[in-house]
Short mmCIF file of N, CA, C and O in Angstrom, two decimals:
data_model
loop_
_atom_site.label_atom_id
_atom_site.label_comp_id
_atom_site.label_asym_id
_atom_site.label_seq_id
_atom_site.Cartn_x
_atom_site.Cartn_y
_atom_site.Cartn_z
N UNK W 161 7.97 18.78 -4.01
CA UNK W 161 7.60 18.14 -2.76
C UNK W 161 7.14 16.71 -3.04
O UNK W 161 6.87 16.34 -4.18
N UNK W 162 7.02 15.94 -1.98
CA UNK W 162 6.61 14.54 -2.11
C UNK W 162 5.19 14.45 -2.63
O UNK W 162 4.30 15.13 -2.13
N UNK W 163 5.03 13.62 -3.64
CA UNK W 163 3.68 13.33 -4.15
C UNK W 163 3.53 11.83 -4.29
O UNK W 163 4.39 11.15 -4.84
N UNK W 164 2.42 11.33 -3.77
CA UNK W 164 2.06 9.92 -3.87
C UNK W 164 0.65 9.85 -4.42
O UNK W 164 -0.28 10.38 -3.80
N UNK W 165 0.49 9.21 -5.57
CA UNK W 165 -0.80 9.16 -6.23
C UNK W 165 -1.21 7.71 -6.41
O UNK W 165 -0.60 6.98 -7.18
N UNK W 166 -2.28 7.33 -5.70
CA UNK W 166 -2.78 5.97 -5.78
C UNK W 166 -3.78 5.82 -6.91
O UNK W 166 -4.49 6.76 -7.26
N UNK W 167 -3.84 4.62 -7.46
CA UNK W 167 -4.85 4.29 -8.47
C UNK W 167 -5.13 2.80 -8.42
O UNK W 167 -4.38 2.04 -7.79
N UNK W 168 -6.22 2.40 -9.06
CA UNK W 168 -6.53 0.99 -9.17
C UNK W 168 -7.67 0.49 -8.30
O UNK W 168 -8.06 -0.68 -8.39
N UNK W 169 -8.18 1.35 -7.44
CA UNK W 169 -9.29 0.93 -6.61
C UNK W 169 -10.57 0.75 -7.41
O UNK W 169 -10.64 1.11 -8.59
N UNK W 170 -11.58 0.19 -6.77
CA UNK W 170 -12.86 0.01 -7.44
C UNK W 170 -13.78 -0.90 -6.66
O UNK W 170 -13.48 -1.30 -5.53
N UNK W 171 -14.89 -1.22 -7.30
CA UNK W 171 -15.90 -2.11 -6.70
C UNK W 171 -15.77 -3.48 -7.34
O UNK W 171 -15.85 -3.61 -8.57
N UNK W 172 -15.54 -4.48 -6.51
CA UNK W 172 -15.39 -5.85 -6.99
C UNK W 172 -16.21 -6.79 -6.11
O UNK W 172 -16.74 -6.39 -5.08
N UNK W 173 -16.28 -8.04 -6.54
CA UNK W 173 -17.00 -9.05 -5.76
C UNK W 173 -16.02 -9.87 -4.93
O UNK W 173 -14.82 -9.94 -5.23
N UNK W 174 -16.54 -10.48 -3.91
CA UNK W 174 -15.74 -11.34 -3.05
C UNK W 174 -15.05 -12.41 -3.90
O UNK W 174 -15.67 -13.02 -4.78
N UNK W 175 -13.74 -12.60 -3.65
CA UNK W 175 -12.95 -13.56 -4.41
C UNK W 175 -12.22 -12.98 -5.58
O UNK W 175 -11.31 -13.63 -6.15
N UNK W 176 -12.57 -11.77 -5.97
CA UNK W 176 -11.90 -11.10 -7.10
C UNK W 176 -10.53 -10.57 -6.70
O UNK W 176 -10.14 -10.61 -5.53
N UNK W 177 -9.84 -10.05 -7.69
CA UNK W 177 -8.52 -9.45 -7.48
C UNK W 177 -8.50 -8.00 -7.94
O UNK W 177 -9.27 -7.61 -8.83
N UNK W 178 -7.63 -7.23 -7.33
CA UNK W 178 -7.34 -5.86 -7.74
C UNK W 178 -5.85 -5.61 -7.58
O UNK W 178 -5.22 -6.21 -6.71
N UNK W 179 -5.35 -4.70 -8.38
CA UNK W 179 -3.97 -4.28 -8.21
C UNK W 179 -3.93 -2.77 -8.03
O UNK W 179 -4.34 -2.02 -8.93
N UNK W 180 -3.46 -2.35 -6.89
CA UNK W 180 -3.30 -0.93 -6.61
C UNK W 180 -1.90 -0.49 -7.02
O UNK W 180 -0.93 -1.24 -6.85
N UNK W 181 -1.83 0.72 -7.51
CA UNK W 181 -0.55 1.29 -7.91
C UNK W 181 -0.36 2.64 -7.24
O UNK W 181 -1.33 3.38 -7.05
N UNK W 182 0.87 2.94 -6.90
CA UNK W 182 1.21 4.23 -6.30
C UNK W 182 2.36 4.83 -7.09
O UNK W 182 3.46 4.25 -7.13
N UNK W 183 2.12 5.97 -7.71
CA UNK W 183 3.16 6.69 -8.45
C UNK W 183 3.78 7.73 -7.53
O UNK W 183 3.06 8.60 -7.02
N UNK W 184 5.08 7.64 -7.33
CA UNK W 184 5.78 8.53 -6.40
C UNK W 184 6.65 9.53 -7.14
O UNK W 184 7.23 9.21 -8.19
N UNK W 185 6.72 10.73 -6.60
CA UNK W 185 7.58 11.76 -7.18
C UNK W 185 7.99 12.75 -6.11
O UNK W 185 7.41 12.77 -5.01
N UNK W 186 9.01 13.55 -6.41
CA UNK W 186 9.45 14.58 -5.49
C UNK W 186 10.50 14.15 -4.49
O UNK W 186 10.88 14.93 -3.62
N UNK W 187 10.96 12.92 -4.59
CA UNK W 187 12.02 12.43 -3.71
C UNK W 187 12.72 11.27 -4.40
O UNK W 187 12.26 10.76 -5.42
N UNK W 188 13.86 10.85 -3.82
CA UNK W 188 14.62 9.74 -4.41
C UNK W 188 14.00 8.43 -3.95
O UNK W 188 14.34 7.87 -2.90
N UNK W 189 13.06 7.96 -4.74
CA UNK W 189 12.18 6.84 -4.38
C UNK W 189 12.96 5.61 -3.91
O UNK W 189 12.60 4.98 -2.93
N UNK W 190 14.04 5.29 -4.62
CA UNK W 190 14.75 4.04 -4.36
C UNK W 190 15.42 4.01 -3.00
O UNK W 190 15.87 2.94 -2.55
N UNK W 191 15.48 5.13 -2.30
CA UNK W 191 16.16 5.20 -1.01
C UNK W 191 15.21 5.06 0.18
O UNK W 191 15.66 5.09 1.33
N UNK W 192 13.93 4.89 -0.07
CA UNK W 192 12.96 4.90 1.02
C UNK W 192 12.08 3.65 1.02
O UNK W 192 11.62 3.20 -0.04
N UNK W 193 11.83 3.13 2.22
CA UNK W 193 10.81 2.10 2.37
C UNK W 193 9.43 2.71 2.10
O UNK W 193 9.23 3.91 2.27
N UNK W 194 8.50 1.85 1.71
CA UNK W 194 7.16 2.30 1.38
C UNK W 194 6.14 1.38 2.04
O UNK W 194 6.46 0.25 2.44
N UNK W 195 4.92 1.86 2.13
CA UNK W 195 3.88 1.03 2.72
C UNK W 195 2.52 1.30 2.12
O UNK W 195 2.30 2.33 1.47
N UNK W 196 1.64 0.36 2.32
CA UNK W 196 0.21 0.51 2.01
C UNK W 196 -0.55 0.39 3.32
O UNK W 196 -0.32 -0.54 4.10
N UNK W 197 -1.46 1.32 3.52
CA UNK W 197 -2.31 1.34 4.70
C UNK W 197 -3.76 1.37 4.23
O UNK W 197 -4.06 1.67 3.08
N UNK W 198 -4.67 1.09 5.16
CA UNK W 198 -6.09 1.21 4.85
C UNK W 198 -6.84 1.72 6.06
O UNK W 198 -6.39 1.58 7.20
N UNK W 199 -7.99 2.32 5.76
CA UNK W 199 -8.81 2.88 6.83
C UNK W 199 -10.27 2.80 6.45
O UNK W 199 -10.64 3.07 5.31
N UNK W 200 -11.08 2.44 7.43
CA UNK W 200 -12.53 2.47 7.28
C UNK W 200 -13.06 3.54 8.23
O UNK W 200 -12.44 3.81 9.27
N UNK W 201 -14.19 4.13 7.91
CA UNK W 201 -14.72 5.20 8.78
C UNK W 201 -14.90 4.72 10.21
O UNK W 201 -15.40 3.62 10.46
N UNK W 202 -14.44 5.54 11.15
CA UNK W 202 -14.59 5.22 12.56
C UNK W 202 -13.49 4.36 13.14
O UNK W 202 -13.50 4.08 14.35
N UNK W 203 -12.56 3.94 12.29
CA UNK W 203 -11.45 3.12 12.77
C UNK W 203 -10.12 3.79 12.44
O UNK W 203 -10.03 4.64 11.56
N UNK W 204 -9.08 3.36 13.15
CA UNK W 204 -7.76 3.90 12.89
C UNK W 204 -7.19 3.32 11.60
O UNK W 204 -7.53 2.20 11.19
N UNK W 205 -6.29 4.08 11.00
CA UNK W 205 -5.60 3.61 9.82
C UNK W 205 -4.68 2.45 10.23
O UNK W 205 -4.01 2.53 11.26
N UNK W 206 -4.66 1.39 9.42
CA UNK W 206 -3.85 0.24 9.77
C UNK W 206 -2.90 -0.12 8.64
O UNK W 206 -3.21 0.06 7.45
N UNK W 207 -1.74 -0.65 9.03
CA UNK W 207 -0.76 -1.09 8.04
C UNK W 207 -1.28 -2.34 7.34
O UNK W 207 -1.73 -3.29 7.98
N UNK W 208 -1.21 -2.34 6.03
CA UNK W 208 -1.56 -3.51 5.24
C UNK W 208 -0.28 -4.24 4.81
O UNK W 208 -0.17 -5.46 4.95
N UNK W 209 0.67 -3.48 4.26
CA UNK W 209 1.90 -4.08 3.76
C UNK W 209 3.03 -3.07 3.77
O UNK W 209 2.80 -1.87 3.60
N UNK W 210 4.23 -3.57 3.94
CA UNK W 210 5.44 -2.74 4.02
C UNK W 210 6.51 -3.36 3.13
O UNK W 210 6.60 -4.59 3.03
N UNK W 211 7.32 -2.50 2.51
CA UNK W 211 8.42 -3.01 1.71
C UNK W 211 9.63 -2.09 1.91
O UNK W 211 9.51 -0.87 1.90
N UNK W 212 10.77 -2.70 2.10
CA UNK W 212 12.00 -1.94 2.33
C UNK W 212 12.49 -1.31 1.04
O UNK W 212 11.96 -1.57 -0.05
N UNK W 213 13.54 -0.49 1.13
CA UNK W 213 13.99 0.28 -0.01
C UNK W 213 14.44 -0.58 -1.18
O UNK W 213 14.25 -0.20 -2.34
N UNK W 214 15.03 -1.73 -0.91
CA UNK W 214 15.47 -2.61 -1.99
C UNK W 214 14.39 -3.59 -2.41
O UNK W 214 14.51 -4.28 -3.42
N UNK W 215 13.35 -3.70 -1.59
CA UNK W 215 12.34 -4.72 -1.83
C UNK W 215 12.69 -6.05 -1.20
O UNK W 215 11.93 -7.01 -1.31
N UNK W 216 13.82 -6.11 -0.51
CA UNK W 216 14.26 -7.37 0.06
C UNK W 216 13.51 -7.79 1.31
O UNK W 216 13.52 -8.96 1.68
N UNK W 217 12.87 -6.82 1.95
CA UNK W 217 12.09 -7.11 3.16
C UNK W 217 10.67 -6.64 2.93
O UNK W 217 10.44 -5.51 2.50
N UNK W 218 9.72 -7.50 3.20
CA UNK W 218 8.31 -7.13 3.13
C UNK W 218 7.60 -7.71 4.34
O UNK W 218 8.05 -8.71 4.92
N UNK W 219 6.52 -7.08 4.68
CA UNK W 219 5.77 -7.52 5.86
C UNK W 219 4.30 -7.21 5.61
O UNK W 219 3.97 -6.27 4.88
N UNK W 220 3.42 -8.01 6.24
CA UNK W 220 2.00 -7.89 5.98
C UNK W 220 1.20 -7.98 7.28
O UNK W 220 1.60 -8.65 8.24
N UNK W 221 0.06 -7.34 7.26
CA UNK W 221 -0.90 -7.56 8.33
C UNK W 221 -1.35 -9.02 8.29
O UNK W 221 -1.47 -9.61 7.20
N UNK W 222 -1.60 -9.58 9.45
CA UNK W 222 -2.02 -10.98 9.50
C UNK W 222 -3.27 -11.23 8.66
O UNK W 222 -3.41 -12.30 8.04
N UNK W 223 -4.13 -10.25 8.59
CA UNK W 223 -5.41 -10.42 7.90
C UNK W 223 -5.26 -10.53 6.38
O UNK W 223 -6.20 -10.97 5.71
N UNK W 224 -4.10 -10.15 5.84
CA UNK W 224 -3.93 -10.19 4.39
C UNK W 224 -2.81 -11.13 3.95
O UNK W 224 -2.59 -11.31 2.75
N UNK W 225 -2.11 -11.72 4.90
CA UNK W 225 -1.00 -12.62 4.54
C UNK W 225 -1.50 -13.76 3.67
O UNK W 225 -2.54 -14.36 3.94
N UNK W 226 -0.75 -14.03 2.60
CA UNK W 226 -1.12 -15.09 1.67
C UNK W 226 -2.09 -14.65 0.60
O UNK W 226 -2.33 -15.40 -0.36
N UNK W 227 -2.64 -13.44 0.73
CA UNK W 227 -3.60 -12.94 -0.27
C UNK W 227 -3.08 -11.68 -0.97
O UNK W 227 -3.38 -11.48 -2.15
N UNK W 228 -2.34 -10.87 -0.26
CA UNK W 228 -1.83 -9.61 -0.82
C UNK W 228 -0.32 -9.72 -1.02
O UNK W 228 0.38 -10.37 -0.23
N UNK W 229 0.17 -9.03 -2.04
CA UNK W 229 1.60 -8.99 -2.31
C UNK W 229 2.02 -7.56 -2.64
O UNK W 229 1.45 -6.95 -3.55
N UNK W 230 2.99 -7.06 -1.91
CA UNK W 230 3.53 -5.73 -2.19
C UNK W 230 4.81 -5.88 -3.00
O UNK W 230 5.59 -6.81 -2.79
N UNK W 231 5.00 -4.97 -3.94
CA UNK W 231 6.22 -4.97 -4.74
C UNK W 231 6.55 -3.54 -5.13
O UNK W 231 5.71 -2.64 -4.98
N UNK W 232 7.75 -3.34 -5.63
CA UNK W 232 8.14 -2.01 -6.06
C UNK W 232 9.00 -2.09 -7.30
O UNK W 232 9.72 -3.07 -7.52
N UNK W 233 8.91 -1.04 -8.10
CA UNK W 233 9.74 -0.90 -9.28
C UNK W 233 10.51 0.41 -9.13
O UNK W 233 9.96 1.48 -9.37
N UNK W 234 11.76 0.31 -8.70
CA UNK W 234 12.53 1.52 -8.42
C UNK W 234 12.89 2.29 -9.69
O UNK W 234 13.22 3.46 -9.63
N UNK W 235 12.84 1.63 -10.84
CA UNK W 235 13.10 2.33 -12.10
C UNK W 235 11.90 3.19 -12.51
O UNK W 235 12.07 4.19 -13.22
N UNK W 236 10.72 2.79 -12.06
CA UNK W 236 9.49 3.51 -12.43
C UNK W 236 8.90 4.30 -11.28
O UNK W 236 7.82 4.88 -11.41
N UNK W 237 9.60 4.31 -10.13
CA UNK W 237 9.10 5.04 -8.95
C UNK W 237 7.67 4.63 -8.60
O UNK W 237 6.79 5.49 -8.36
N UNK W 238 7.44 3.33 -8.57
CA UNK W 238 6.10 2.81 -8.37
C UNK W 238 6.11 1.71 -7.32
O UNK W 238 7.02 0.88 -7.29
N UNK W 239 5.09 1.72 -6.47
CA UNK W 239 4.89 0.61 -5.55
C UNK W 239 3.49 0.04 -5.80
O UNK W 239 2.54 0.79 -6.02
N UNK W 240 3.41 -1.28 -5.83
CA UNK W 240 2.18 -1.97 -6.19
C UNK W 240 1.67 -2.79 -5.02
O UNK W 240 2.44 -3.23 -4.16
N UNK W 241 0.37 -3.01 -5.00
CA UNK W 241 -0.24 -3.92 -4.06
C UNK W 241 -1.19 -4.82 -4.83
O UNK W 241 -2.25 -4.38 -5.27
N UNK W 242 -0.79 -6.06 -5.01
CA UNK W 242 -1.64 -7.06 -5.65
C UNK W 242 -2.53 -7.68 -4.59
O UNK W 242 -2.02 -8.24 -3.61
N UNK W 243 -3.82 -7.57 -4.78
CA UNK W 243 -4.78 -8.07 -3.81
C UNK W 243 -5.61 -9.18 -4.44
O UNK W 243 -6.36 -8.93 -5.39
N UNK W 244 -5.46 -10.38 -3.94
CA UNK W 244 -6.19 -11.53 -4.45
C UNK W 244 -7.16 -12.05 -3.39
O UNK W 244 -7.02 -11.74 -2.20
N UNK W 245 -8.11 -12.84 -3.83
CA UNK W 245 -9.09 -13.44 -2.92
C UNK W 245 -9.68 -12.39 -1.98
O UNK W 245 -9.75 -12.57 -0.77
N UNK W 246 -10.14 -11.30 -2.56
CA UNK W 246 -10.65 -10.20 -1.76
C UNK W 246 -11.90 -10.61 -0.99
O UNK W 246 -12.71 -11.42 -1.45
N UNK W 247 -12.02 -10.03 0.20
CA UNK W 247 -13.14 -10.30 1.09
C UNK W 247 -13.86 -8.99 1.38
O UNK W 247 -13.26 -7.92 1.31
N UNK W 248 -15.12 -9.06 1.77
CA UNK W 248 -15.84 -7.83 2.13
C UNK W 248 -15.13 -7.02 3.22
O UNK W 248 -15.17 -5.78 3.19
N UNK W 249 -14.45 -7.69 4.12
CA UNK W 249 -13.75 -6.97 5.19
C UNK W 249 -12.50 -6.24 4.70
O UNK W 249 -11.87 -5.50 5.47
N UNK W 250 -12.13 -6.42 3.43
CA UNK W 250 -11.04 -5.64 2.84
C UNK W 250 -11.52 -4.28 2.36
O UNK W 250 -10.70 -3.45 1.94
N UNK W 251 -12.81 -4.04 2.40
CA UNK W 251 -13.35 -2.76 1.97
C UNK W 251 -12.80 -1.64 2.84
O UNK W 251 -12.89 -1.68 4.06
N UNK W 252 -12.18 -0.66 2.17
CA UNK W 252 -11.55 0.45 2.89
C UNK W 252 -10.98 1.44 1.88
O UNK W 252 -10.92 1.17 0.68
N UNK W 253 -10.57 2.58 2.41
CA UNK W 253 -9.76 3.50 1.63
C UNK W 253 -8.31 3.06 1.80
O UNK W 253 -7.85 2.86 2.94
N UNK W 254 -7.60 2.90 0.70
CA UNK W 254 -6.22 2.43 0.75
C UNK W 254 -5.27 3.60 0.43
O UNK W 254 -5.48 4.32 -0.55
N UNK W 255 -4.24 3.71 1.26
CA UNK W 255 -3.29 4.81 1.14
C UNK W 255 -1.87 4.30 0.93
O UNK W 255 -1.43 3.35 1.59
N UNK W 256 -1.17 4.96 0.04
CA UNK W 256 0.25 4.73 -0.15
C UNK W 256 1.01 5.65 0.80
O UNK W 256 0.58 6.79 1.05
N UNK W 257 2.12 5.16 1.34
CA UNK W 257 2.88 5.96 2.30
C UNK W 257 4.37 5.83 2.07
O UNK W 257 4.86 4.76 1.68
N UNK W 258 5.08 6.91 2.34
CA UNK W 258 6.54 6.95 2.24
C UNK W 258 7.11 6.99 3.65
O UNK W 258 6.68 7.77 4.49
N UNK W 259 8.12 6.17 3.89
CA UNK W 259 8.72 6.13 5.21
C UNK W 259 9.75 7.24 5.39
O UNK W 259 10.06 7.99 4.46
N UNK W 260 10.29 7.32 6.60
CA UNK W 260 11.32 8.30 6.90
C UNK W 260 12.71 7.84 6.47
O UNK W 260 13.65 8.64 6.50
N UNK W 261 12.84 6.55 6.10
CA UNK W 261 14.16 6.07 5.76
C UNK W 261 14.13 4.79 4.98
O UNK W 261 13.07 4.29 4.60
N UNK W 262 15.32 4.23 4.74
CA UNK W 262 15.46 3.05 3.88
C UNK W 262 14.72 1.84 4.44
O UNK W 262 14.13 1.06 3.69
N UNK W 263 14.80 1.67 5.74
CA UNK W 263 14.16 0.52 6.38
C UNK W 263 13.20 0.92 7.49
O UNK W 263 12.67 0.05 8.18
N UNK W 264 12.95 2.21 7.62
CA UNK W 264 12.06 2.68 8.67
C UNK W 264 10.63 2.25 8.42
O UNK W 264 10.17 2.21 7.28
N UNK W 265 9.93 1.94 9.49
CA UNK W 265 8.51 1.59 9.40
C UNK W 265 7.63 2.75 9.84
O UNK W 265 6.41 2.58 9.93
N UNK W 266 8.23 3.87 10.10
CA UNK W 266 7.48 5.08 10.43
C UNK W 266 7.27 5.88 9.15
O UNK W 266 8.23 6.21 8.45
N UNK W 267 6.01 6.19 8.87
CA UNK W 267 5.66 6.85 7.61
C UNK W 267 5.48 8.34 7.81
O UNK W 267 4.85 8.76 8.79
N UNK W 268 6.02 9.10 6.85
CA UNK W 268 5.97 10.54 6.99
C UNK W 268 5.16 11.27 5.94
O UNK W 268 4.83 12.44 6.11
N UNK W 269 4.82 10.57 4.84
CA UNK W 269 4.04 11.20 3.78
C UNK W 269 2.99 10.22 3.29
O UNK W 269 3.23 9.01 3.26
N UNK W 270 1.85 10.78 2.87
CA UNK W 270 0.70 9.95 2.50
C UNK W 270 0.09 10.45 1.20
O UNK W 270 0.08 11.64 0.91
N UNK W 271 -0.46 9.50 0.44
CA UNK W 271 -1.28 9.86 -0.69
C UNK W 271 -2.68 10.20 -0.25
O UNK W 271 -3.01 10.16 0.94
N UNK W 272 -3.54 10.48 -1.23
CA UNK W 272 -4.92 10.85 -0.92
C UNK W 272 -5.84 9.66 -0.85
O UNK W 272 -6.99 9.79 -0.41
N UNK W 273 -5.38 8.51 -1.29
CA UNK W 273 -6.14 7.29 -1.14
C UNK W 273 -6.92 6.87 -2.38
O UNK W 273 -7.20 7.67 -3.26
N UNK W 274 -7.23 5.59 -2.41
CA UNK W 274 -8.10 5.02 -3.44
C UNK W 274 -9.04 4.04 -2.77
O UNK W 274 -8.63 3.27 -1.90
N UNK W 275 -10.30 4.09 -3.15
CA UNK W 275 -11.31 3.30 -2.47
C UNK W 275 -11.44 1.90 -3.07
O UNK W 275 -11.55 1.74 -4.29
N UNK W 276 -11.42 0.92 -2.19
CA UNK W 276 -11.66 -0.48 -2.57
C UNK W 276 -12.93 -0.93 -1.86
O UNK W 276 -13.04 -0.82 -0.63
N UNK W 277 -13.87 -1.41 -2.63
CA UNK W 277 -15.13 -1.90 -2.07
C UNK W 277 -15.36 -3.32 -2.57
O UNK W 277 -15.36 -3.56 -3.78
N UNK W 278 -15.56 -4.24 -1.64
CA UNK W 278 -15.75 -5.64 -1.99
C UNK W 278 -17.13 -6.08 -1.54
O UNK W 278 -17.45 -6.03 -0.34
N UNK W 279 -17.93 -6.51 -2.48
CA UNK W 279 -19.29 -6.96 -2.16
C UNK W 279 -19.31 -8.47 -1.97
O UNK W 279 -18.53 -9.19 -2.57
N UNK W 280 -20.24 -8.91 -1.15
CA UNK W 280 -20.32 -10.35 -0.85
C UNK W 280 -21.20 -11.06 -1.86
O UNK W 280 -21.88 -10.46 -2.66
#
């Protein structure tokens, strides 16, 4: 079955960088778009970044544009989220997600999340 395992979260200071990694298994990774989402308690989960199956199309939430970069390695079944210039408002649980198709933006499977905490 589909498994998505996030890693790389932690506690950092404002302005620092982190790189999140998602190891995917149980499906043909290279055929599916992927995404990173985040959620804070009491709020809905929100899209942070999206990447198409080839990596040729990516999209970001306005709040992270210019600071975060999503990438994928189809040979290693891995999707990455490079987060630079972190802000306290980036504090959240971050989730890796698998879409329903090559370019679909609807996500059907989720990891368990990794916590990112940014102190001011």
